[in-house]
Short mmCIF file of C-alpha atoms in Angstrom, two decimals:
data_model
loop_
_atom_site.label_atom_id
_atom_site.label_comp_id
_atom_site.label_asym_id
_atom_site.label_seq_id
_atom_site.Cartn_x
_atom_site.Cartn_y
_atom_site.Cartn_z
CA MET A 1 -32.03 -54.30 -27.95
CA ILE A 2 -35.07 -52.80 -26.24
CA GLN A 3 -38.32 -54.00 -27.79
CA GLN A 4 -40.85 -52.03 -25.75
CA VAL A 5 -41.18 -49.97 -22.58
CA ILE A 6 -44.35 -50.51 -20.54
CA ALA A 7 -45.35 -48.54 -17.45
CA ASN A 8 -46.55 -50.50 -14.41
CA LEU A 9 -48.44 -48.01 -12.23
CA ALA A 10 -49.09 -48.63 -8.54
CA VAL A 11 -52.70 -47.94 -7.48
CA ASP A 12 -54.86 -48.63 -4.45
CA ARG A 13 -57.58 -50.19 -6.63
CA ILE A 14 -57.73 -50.88 -10.35
CA GLU A 15 -61.49 -50.81 -10.86
CA PRO A 16 -61.86 -46.99 -10.67
CA SER A 17 -59.30 -46.62 -13.50
CA VAL A 18 -60.87 -49.08 -15.97
CA SER A 19 -63.33 -46.59 -17.46
CA PHE A 20 -60.64 -43.90 -17.83
CA PHE A 21 -58.42 -46.16 -19.92
CA GLU A 22 -61.34 -47.54 -21.94
CA LYS A 23 -62.41 -43.99 -22.85
CA ILE A 24 -59.01 -43.35 -24.44
CA GLY A 25 -59.06 -46.59 -26.43
CA PHE A 26 -57.42 -49.17 -24.17
CA ASN A 27 -58.97 -52.58 -23.48
CA MET A 28 -58.24 -54.60 -20.38
CA ASP A 29 -56.55 -57.68 -21.83
CA VAL A 30 -55.34 -59.35 -18.64
CA GLN A 31 -56.69 -59.21 -15.12
CA VAL A 32 -55.47 -61.10 -12.09
CA PRO A 33 -57.81 -61.33 -9.10
CA GLU A 34 -56.80 -60.31 -5.61
CA ASP A 35 -59.31 -61.10 -2.87
CA ASP A 36 -62.56 -59.40 -3.97
CA HIS A 37 -60.99 -57.08 -6.56
CA ILE A 38 -58.46 -56.96 -9.41
CA GLY A 39 -54.84 -57.02 -8.25
CA PHE A 40 -53.11 -56.62 -11.61
CA ALA A 41 -54.27 -55.64 -15.09
CA ILE A 42 -52.81 -55.03 -18.52
CA PHE A 43 -54.52 -52.49 -20.77
CA ILE A 44 -53.76 -52.66 -24.49
CA ASN A 45 -54.21 -50.21 -27.37
CA GLY A 46 -52.46 -51.55 -30.47
CA ALA A 47 -48.78 -51.92 -29.60
CA ASN A 48 -49.20 -49.74 -26.49
CA GLN A 49 -49.66 -51.21 -23.04
CA ILE A 50 -50.17 -49.86 -19.54
CA MET A 51 -50.11 -52.10 -16.51
CA LEU A 52 -51.81 -51.31 -13.21
CA GLN A 53 -50.95 -53.19 -10.05
CA THR A 54 -52.35 -52.69 -6.59
CA ARG A 55 -50.02 -51.63 -3.83
CA GLN A 56 -50.99 -54.81 -1.96
CA SER A 57 -49.96 -56.95 -4.93
CA LEU A 58 -46.64 -55.08 -5.27
CA ARG A 59 -45.90 -55.67 -1.57
CA GLU A 60 -46.56 -59.39 -2.04
CA ASP A 61 -44.48 -59.69 -5.24
CA SER A 62 -41.11 -58.56 -3.94
CA GLU A 63 -39.50 -56.63 -1.13
CA ALA A 64 -37.73 -54.64 -3.86
CA PHE A 65 -41.11 -53.22 -4.92
CA LEU A 66 -41.91 -51.77 -1.47
CA PRO A 67 -40.79 -48.22 -2.37
CA ALA A 68 -43.20 -48.22 -5.33
CA ALA A 69 -45.98 -49.71 -3.23
CA GLU A 70 -45.51 -47.05 -0.54
CA ALA A 71 -45.02 -44.06 -2.86
CA THR A 72 -47.62 -41.35 -2.46
CA GLY A 73 -46.73 -39.22 -5.47
CA PRO A 74 -48.11 -39.82 -8.95
CA SER A 75 -46.30 -41.15 -11.97
CA LEU A 76 -46.47 -38.89 -14.99
CA LEU A 77 -47.07 -40.40 -18.44
CA PHE A 78 -46.67 -38.43 -21.67
CA ILE A 79 -48.89 -39.87 -24.40
CA LYS A 80 -48.67 -38.77 -28.03
CA VAL A 81 -52.07 -38.73 -29.74
CA ASP A 82 -53.51 -37.83 -33.15
CA ASP A 83 -56.28 -35.59 -31.80
CA VAL A 84 -55.88 -34.07 -28.35
CA GLU A 85 -59.27 -32.33 -28.54
CA ALA A 86 -60.99 -35.71 -29.06
CA ILE A 87 -59.18 -37.17 -26.04
CA ALA A 88 -60.13 -34.17 -23.92
CA SER A 89 -63.75 -34.59 -24.97
CA LYS A 90 -63.75 -38.29 -24.06
CA LEU A 91 -62.30 -37.51 -20.63
CA GLU A 92 -64.78 -34.76 -19.78
CA GLY A 93 -65.59 -35.03 -16.08
CA TYR A 94 -62.13 -36.21 -15.05
CA GLU A 95 -59.90 -33.76 -13.20
CA VAL A 96 -57.80 -31.56 -15.49
CA VAL A 97 -54.47 -30.84 -13.82
CA MET A 98 -53.00 -28.83 -16.69
CA GLN A 99 -55.25 -26.90 -19.01
CA MET A 100 -54.94 -27.24 -22.79
CA ARG A 101 -51.89 -25.33 -23.96
CA ASP A 102 -49.54 -24.89 -26.89
CA THR A 103 -45.90 -25.63 -26.06
CA PHE A 104 -42.58 -24.30 -27.31
CA TYR A 105 -41.78 -27.81 -28.64
CA GLY A 106 -44.73 -27.85 -31.02
CA ALA A 107 -47.34 -29.76 -29.04
CA LYS A 108 -50.88 -28.97 -28.04
CA GLU A 109 -51.36 -30.75 -24.75
CA ILE A 110 -53.60 -31.29 -21.73
CA SER A 111 -53.12 -33.30 -18.53
CA PHE A 112 -55.67 -35.30 -16.56
CA LEU A 113 -55.50 -37.04 -13.20
CA GLU A 114 -56.62 -40.62 -13.72
CA PRO A 115 -58.54 -42.25 -10.84
CA GLY A 116 -55.49 -44.20 -9.64
CA GLY A 117 -53.72 -40.89 -8.92
CA HIS A 118 -51.40 -40.69 -11.93
CA VAL A 119 -51.04 -37.73 -14.30
CA MET A 120 -51.64 -38.45 -17.97
CA THR A 121 -50.49 -35.75 -20.39
CA PHE A 122 -51.90 -36.09 -23.90
CA ALA A 123 -50.00 -34.29 -26.65
CA GLU A 124 -50.75 -33.69 -30.31
CA PHE A 125 -47.85 -32.57 -32.47
CA SER A 126 -48.25 -30.54 -35.63
CA GLY A 127 -46.11 -31.12 -38.70
CA ASP A 128 -42.71 -32.68 -37.97
CA ALA A 129 -42.62 -31.62 -34.31
CA GLY A 130 -42.39 -34.50 -31.87
CA THR A 131 -41.19 -37.03 -34.43
CA GLU A 132 -38.01 -39.04 -34.19
#
């Protein structure tokens, strides 16, 4: 039985992403040093977690992680929120990669590029749309 799915995102450096995740309600709960910077971090918001790991740390962990460490494209996370306008306001100044829009599946959503290079789409669902 699956208990939880947690994304581990490869980044060059973690420090530039800390403020982004704090602005949307995550707190850095775990940080592992790597030379003069953070090599691995876990950000927590309630039962939700996002892990960031430097490419250097991934290379050192396992040869199996090399493709992730060398990948140049972003990961895309879809994050359901209560108030997408509030999230957009908190992230003012970060690059918007998809403008606010209403979707055919009942969401109002917007996408930002977080400093580590990953796309975060925030979606607010009205009524029963987007529920299990």
